[in-house]
CSV table of C-alpha atoms and ligand atoms in Angstrom, one decimal:
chain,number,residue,atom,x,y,z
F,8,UNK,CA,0.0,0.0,0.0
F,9,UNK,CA,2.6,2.1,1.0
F,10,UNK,CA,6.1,1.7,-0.5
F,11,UNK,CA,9.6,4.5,0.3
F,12,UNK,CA,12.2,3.9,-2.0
F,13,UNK,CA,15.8,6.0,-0.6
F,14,UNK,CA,13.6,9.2,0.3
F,15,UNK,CA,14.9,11.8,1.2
F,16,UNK,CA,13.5,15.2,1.7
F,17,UNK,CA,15.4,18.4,2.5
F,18,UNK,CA,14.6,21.4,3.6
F,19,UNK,CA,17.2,24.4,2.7
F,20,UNK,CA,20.5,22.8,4.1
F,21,UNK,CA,19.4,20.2,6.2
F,22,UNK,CA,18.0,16.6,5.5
F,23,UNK,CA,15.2,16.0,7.6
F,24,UNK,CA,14.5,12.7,5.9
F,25,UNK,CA,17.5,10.5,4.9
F,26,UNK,CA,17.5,7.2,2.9
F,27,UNK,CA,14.4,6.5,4.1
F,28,UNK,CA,13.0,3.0,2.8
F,29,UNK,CA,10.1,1.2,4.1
F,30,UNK,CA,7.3,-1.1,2.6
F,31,UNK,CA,3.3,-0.8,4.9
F,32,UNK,CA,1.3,-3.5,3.4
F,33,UNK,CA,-2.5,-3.4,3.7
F,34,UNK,CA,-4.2,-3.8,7.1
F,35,UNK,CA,-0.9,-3.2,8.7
F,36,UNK,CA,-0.5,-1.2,12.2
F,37,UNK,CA,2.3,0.6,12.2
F,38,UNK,CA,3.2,2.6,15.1
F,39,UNK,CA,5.9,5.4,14.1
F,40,UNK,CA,8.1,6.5,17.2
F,41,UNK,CA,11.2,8.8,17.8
F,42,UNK,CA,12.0,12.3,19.5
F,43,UNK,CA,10.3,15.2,18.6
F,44,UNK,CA,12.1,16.5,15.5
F,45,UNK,CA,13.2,13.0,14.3
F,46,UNK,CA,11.1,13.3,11.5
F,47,UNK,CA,7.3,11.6,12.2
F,48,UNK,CA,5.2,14.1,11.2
F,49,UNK,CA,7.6,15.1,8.0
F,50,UNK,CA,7.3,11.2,6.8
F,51,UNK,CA,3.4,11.8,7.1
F,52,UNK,CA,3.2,14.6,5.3
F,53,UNK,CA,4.8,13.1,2.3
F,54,UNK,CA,2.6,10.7,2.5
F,55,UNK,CA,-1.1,12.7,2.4
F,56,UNK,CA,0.9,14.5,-0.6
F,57,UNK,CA,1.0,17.0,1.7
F,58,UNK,CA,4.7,18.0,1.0
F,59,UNK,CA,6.8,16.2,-1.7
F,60,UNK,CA,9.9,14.1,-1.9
F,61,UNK,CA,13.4,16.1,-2.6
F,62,UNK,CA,15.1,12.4,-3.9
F,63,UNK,CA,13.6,8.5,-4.2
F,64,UNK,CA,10.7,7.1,-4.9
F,65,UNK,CA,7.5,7.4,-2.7
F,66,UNK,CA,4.3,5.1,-3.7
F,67,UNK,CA,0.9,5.3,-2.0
F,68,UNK,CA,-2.2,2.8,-3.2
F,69,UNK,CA,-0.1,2.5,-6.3
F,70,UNK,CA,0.2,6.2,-7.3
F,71,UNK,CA,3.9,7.2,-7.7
F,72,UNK,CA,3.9,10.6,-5.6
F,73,UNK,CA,7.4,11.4,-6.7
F,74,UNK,CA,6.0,12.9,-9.8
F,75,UNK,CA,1.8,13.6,-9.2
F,76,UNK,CA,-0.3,16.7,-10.1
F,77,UNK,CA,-2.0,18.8,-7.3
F,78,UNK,CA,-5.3,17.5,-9.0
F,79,UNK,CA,-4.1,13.9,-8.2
F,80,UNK,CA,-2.8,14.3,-4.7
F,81,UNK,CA,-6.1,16.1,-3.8
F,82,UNK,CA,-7.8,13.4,-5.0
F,83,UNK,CA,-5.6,10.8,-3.2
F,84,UNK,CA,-5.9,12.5,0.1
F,85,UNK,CA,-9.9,11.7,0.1
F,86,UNK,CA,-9.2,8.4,0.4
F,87,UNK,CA,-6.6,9.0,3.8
F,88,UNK,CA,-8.2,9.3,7.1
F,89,UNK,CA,-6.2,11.7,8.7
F,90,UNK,CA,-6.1,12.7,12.7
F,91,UNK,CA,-4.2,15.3,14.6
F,92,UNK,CA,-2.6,16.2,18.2
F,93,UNK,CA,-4.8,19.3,18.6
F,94,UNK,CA,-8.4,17.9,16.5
F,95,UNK,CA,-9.0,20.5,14.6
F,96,UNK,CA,-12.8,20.6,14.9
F,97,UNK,CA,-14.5,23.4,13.6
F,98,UNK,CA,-15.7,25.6,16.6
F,99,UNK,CA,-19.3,26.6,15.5
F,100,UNK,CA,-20.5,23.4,14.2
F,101,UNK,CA,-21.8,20.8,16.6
F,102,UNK,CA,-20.4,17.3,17.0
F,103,UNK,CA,-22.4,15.6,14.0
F,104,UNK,CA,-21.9,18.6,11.6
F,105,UNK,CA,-18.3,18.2,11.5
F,106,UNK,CA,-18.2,15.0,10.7
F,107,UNK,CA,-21.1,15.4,8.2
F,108,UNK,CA,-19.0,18.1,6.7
F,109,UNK,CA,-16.6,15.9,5.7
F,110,UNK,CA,-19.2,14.1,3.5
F,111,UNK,CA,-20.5,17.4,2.7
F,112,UNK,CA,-17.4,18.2,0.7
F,113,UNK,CA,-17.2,14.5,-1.2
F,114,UNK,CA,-20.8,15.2,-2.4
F,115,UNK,CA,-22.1,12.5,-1.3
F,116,UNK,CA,-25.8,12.1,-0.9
F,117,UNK,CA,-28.0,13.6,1.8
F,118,UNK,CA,-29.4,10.4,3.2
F,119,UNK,CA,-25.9,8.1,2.4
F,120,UNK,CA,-24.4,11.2,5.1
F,121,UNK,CA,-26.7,11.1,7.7
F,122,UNK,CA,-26.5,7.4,8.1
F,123,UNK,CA,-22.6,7.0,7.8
F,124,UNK,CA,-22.5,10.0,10.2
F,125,UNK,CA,-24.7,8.2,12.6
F,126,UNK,CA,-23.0,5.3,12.1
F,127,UNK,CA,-19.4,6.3,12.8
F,128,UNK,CA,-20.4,8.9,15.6
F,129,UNK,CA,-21.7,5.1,17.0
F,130,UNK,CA,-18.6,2.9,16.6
F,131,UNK,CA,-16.6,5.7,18.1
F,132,UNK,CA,-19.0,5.9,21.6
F,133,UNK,CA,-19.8,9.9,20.3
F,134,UNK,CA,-23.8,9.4,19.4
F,135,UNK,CA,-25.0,10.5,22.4
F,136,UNK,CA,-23.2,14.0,22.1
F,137,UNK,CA,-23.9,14.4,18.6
F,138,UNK,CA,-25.8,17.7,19.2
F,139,UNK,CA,-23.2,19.1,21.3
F,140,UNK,CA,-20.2,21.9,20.3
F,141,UNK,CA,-16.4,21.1,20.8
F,142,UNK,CA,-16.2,23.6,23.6
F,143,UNK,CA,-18.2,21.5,25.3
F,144,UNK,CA,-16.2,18.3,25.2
F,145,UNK,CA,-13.4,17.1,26.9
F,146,UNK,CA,-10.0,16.4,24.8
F,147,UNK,CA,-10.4,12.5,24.3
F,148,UNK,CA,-14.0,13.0,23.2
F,149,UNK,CA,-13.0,16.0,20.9
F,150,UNK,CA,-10.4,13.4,19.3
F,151,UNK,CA,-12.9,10.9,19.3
F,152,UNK,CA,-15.1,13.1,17.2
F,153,UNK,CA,-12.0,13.9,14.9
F,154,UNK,CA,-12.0,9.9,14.4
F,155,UNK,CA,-15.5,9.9,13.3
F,156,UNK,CA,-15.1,12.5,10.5
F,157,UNK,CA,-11.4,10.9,9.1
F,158,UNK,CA,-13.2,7.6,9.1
F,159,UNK,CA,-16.5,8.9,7.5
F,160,UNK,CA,-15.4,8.3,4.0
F,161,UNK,CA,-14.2,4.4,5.2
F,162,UNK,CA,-10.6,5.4,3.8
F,163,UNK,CA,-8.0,2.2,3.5
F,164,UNK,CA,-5.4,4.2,5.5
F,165,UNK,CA,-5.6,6.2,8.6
F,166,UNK,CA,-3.0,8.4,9.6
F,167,UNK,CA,-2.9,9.7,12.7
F,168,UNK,CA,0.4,12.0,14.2
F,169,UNK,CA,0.6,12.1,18.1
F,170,UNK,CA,-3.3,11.4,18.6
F,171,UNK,CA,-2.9,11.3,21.9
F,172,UNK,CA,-0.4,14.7,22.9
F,173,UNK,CA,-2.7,16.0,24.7
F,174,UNK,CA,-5.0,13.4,26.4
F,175,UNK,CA,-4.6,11.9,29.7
F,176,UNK,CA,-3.6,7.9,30.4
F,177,UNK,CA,-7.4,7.0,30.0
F,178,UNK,CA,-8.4,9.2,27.3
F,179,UNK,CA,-5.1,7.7,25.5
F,180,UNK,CA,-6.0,3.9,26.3
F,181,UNK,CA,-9.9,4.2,25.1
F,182,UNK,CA,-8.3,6.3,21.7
F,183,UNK,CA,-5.9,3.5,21.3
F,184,UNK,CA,-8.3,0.7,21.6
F,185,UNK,CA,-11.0,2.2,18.9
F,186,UNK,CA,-7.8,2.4,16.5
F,187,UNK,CA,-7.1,-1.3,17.1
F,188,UNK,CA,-10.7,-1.6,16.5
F,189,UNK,CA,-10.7,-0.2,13.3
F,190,UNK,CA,-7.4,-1.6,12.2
F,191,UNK,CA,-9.4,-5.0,13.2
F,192,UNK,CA,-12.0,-3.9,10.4
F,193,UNK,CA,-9.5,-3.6,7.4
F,194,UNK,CA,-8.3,-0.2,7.7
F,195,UNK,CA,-4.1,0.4,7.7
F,196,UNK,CA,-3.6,2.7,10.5
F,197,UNK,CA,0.2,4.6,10.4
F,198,UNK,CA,0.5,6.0,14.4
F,199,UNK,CA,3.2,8.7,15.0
F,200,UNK,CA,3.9,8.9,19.0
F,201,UNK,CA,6.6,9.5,21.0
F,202,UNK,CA,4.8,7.9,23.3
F,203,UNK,CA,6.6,4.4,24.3
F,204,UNK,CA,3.6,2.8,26.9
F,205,UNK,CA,1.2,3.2,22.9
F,206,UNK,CA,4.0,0.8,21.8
F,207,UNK,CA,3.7,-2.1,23.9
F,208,UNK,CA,-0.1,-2.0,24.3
F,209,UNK,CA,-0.4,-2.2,20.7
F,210,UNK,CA,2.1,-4.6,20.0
F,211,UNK,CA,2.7,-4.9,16.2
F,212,UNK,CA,5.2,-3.1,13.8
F,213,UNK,CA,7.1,-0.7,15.4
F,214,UNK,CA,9.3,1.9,13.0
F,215,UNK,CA,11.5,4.3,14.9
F,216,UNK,CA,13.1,7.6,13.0
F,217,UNK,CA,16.5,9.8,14.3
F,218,UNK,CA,17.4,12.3,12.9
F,219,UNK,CA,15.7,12.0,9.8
F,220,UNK,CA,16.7,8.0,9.6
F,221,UNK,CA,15.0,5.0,10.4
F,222,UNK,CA,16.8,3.0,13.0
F,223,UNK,CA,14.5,0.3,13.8
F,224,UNK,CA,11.8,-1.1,11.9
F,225,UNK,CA,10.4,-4.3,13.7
F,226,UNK,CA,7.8,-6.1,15.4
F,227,UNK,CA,7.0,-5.7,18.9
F,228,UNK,CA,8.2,-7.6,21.7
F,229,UNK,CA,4.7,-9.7,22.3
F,230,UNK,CA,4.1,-9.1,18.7
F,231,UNK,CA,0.0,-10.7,18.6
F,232,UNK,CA,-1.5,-10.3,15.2
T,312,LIG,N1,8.9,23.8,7.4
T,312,LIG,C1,10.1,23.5,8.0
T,312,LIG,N2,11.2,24.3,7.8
T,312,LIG,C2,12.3,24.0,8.4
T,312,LIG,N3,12.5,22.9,9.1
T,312,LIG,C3,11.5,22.1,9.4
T,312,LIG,C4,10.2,22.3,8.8
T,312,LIG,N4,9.4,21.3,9.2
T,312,LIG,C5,10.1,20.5,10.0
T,312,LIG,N5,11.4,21.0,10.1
T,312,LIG,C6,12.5,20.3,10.8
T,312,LIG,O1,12.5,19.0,10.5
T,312,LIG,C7,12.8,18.1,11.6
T,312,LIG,C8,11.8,17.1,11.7
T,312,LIG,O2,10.5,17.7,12.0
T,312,LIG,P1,9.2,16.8,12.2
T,312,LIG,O3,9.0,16.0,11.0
T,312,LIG,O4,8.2,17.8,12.6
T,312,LIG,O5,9.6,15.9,13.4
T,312,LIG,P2,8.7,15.1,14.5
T,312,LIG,O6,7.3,15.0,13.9
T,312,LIG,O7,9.3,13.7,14.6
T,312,LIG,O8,8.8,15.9,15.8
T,312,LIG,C9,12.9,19.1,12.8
T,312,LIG,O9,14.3,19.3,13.0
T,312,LIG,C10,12.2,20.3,12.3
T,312,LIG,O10,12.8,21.4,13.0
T,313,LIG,MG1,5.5,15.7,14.7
């Protein structure tokens, strides 16, 4: 699904990405892990098409990247779930708005977006609050709401870069277990944390960046699939 070929990426002077290859299959869980400023959320972006590759190859759901038209990348990124450390929820629209908004935008039609709304405000425990405003939640159920609407469009990759920054222990744990959840269902989920307790509850493929180089790339000790 998912294939880095030598990338590198620089940015003025410096290489922020280095040599960087790595193949995600499909249905993967990946958690990405390193120091702040080792590169996580760089990596990401290359892959929404969100920034491009200075050198290699970078293939997503067989596109090549390395050489896509704005048109195309737009087009690609519909089909990424993406989540964020601070949820970015629009303020004035209630819980169920912003995630039908995401729909909104696809064109999709009026009764297909109330019921996928309905039905992914469900699987992530958020139904009950549907009516309510972001002020008005807590930061695990804001990011639980920002799960909803990157799931909406039942992408086959969901990106998510430090989910959990600012959440406390349980807010993290419930977060973590609706992503193993969904991973469960089919979808690939890519995890950026610096979080190391993330790491061994999830247990699967673990990918660590320094300094712009990835220095481990391996399962999990009590790797269960
Ligand atoms: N737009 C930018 N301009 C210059 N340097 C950047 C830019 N974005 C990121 N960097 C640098 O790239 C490195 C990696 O950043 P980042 O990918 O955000 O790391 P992480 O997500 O692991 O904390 C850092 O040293 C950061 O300062
Ligand atoms: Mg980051």
């Amino acid at each position: 699904m998912i294939k880095f070929v030598r990338v590198g990426k620089r940015i003025g002077d410096n290489a922020i990405l280095d040599n960087v290859s790595l193949e995600i299959e499909g249905q993967e869980f990946v958690s990405l892990i390193g120091p702040s400023g080792a590169g996580k959320s760089t990596l990401l972006h290359l892959i929404i098409g969100a920034d491009r590759v200075s050198s290699g190859l970078l293939y997503v759901d067989n596109y090549d990247l390395s050489n896509m038209s704005e048109k195309d990348l737009a087009l690609l990124r519909r089909k990424i779930g993406m989540v964020f450390q601070d949820y970015k929820l629009l303020a004035a629209k209630t819980v169920y708005e912003n995630v039908a908004f995401a729909l909104e935008v696809c064109e999709y039609d009026e009764n297909f977006i109330k019921a996928r709304t309905n039905e992914v405000l469900k699987l992530v425990n958020m139904y009950n609050q549907r009516n309510s405003f972001p002020h008005q939640l807590s930061g695990g159920e804001k990011q639980k709401v920002a799960l909803a609407r990157a799931l909406a469009g039942n992408p086959p990759l969901l990106i998510a870069d430090e989910p959990t920054g600012n959440l406390d222990p349980q807010a993290t744990e419930e977060l973590i277990e609706l992503f193993q959840k969904i991973n469960k269902m089919g979808t690939t989920v890519i995890l950026a944390t610096h979080n190391e307790k993330i790491v061994n509850t999830v247990k699967r493929r673990v990918i660590e960046l320094r300094e712009g180089r990835i220095i481990r790339d391996k399962l999990a000790s009590g790797y269960k699939d």
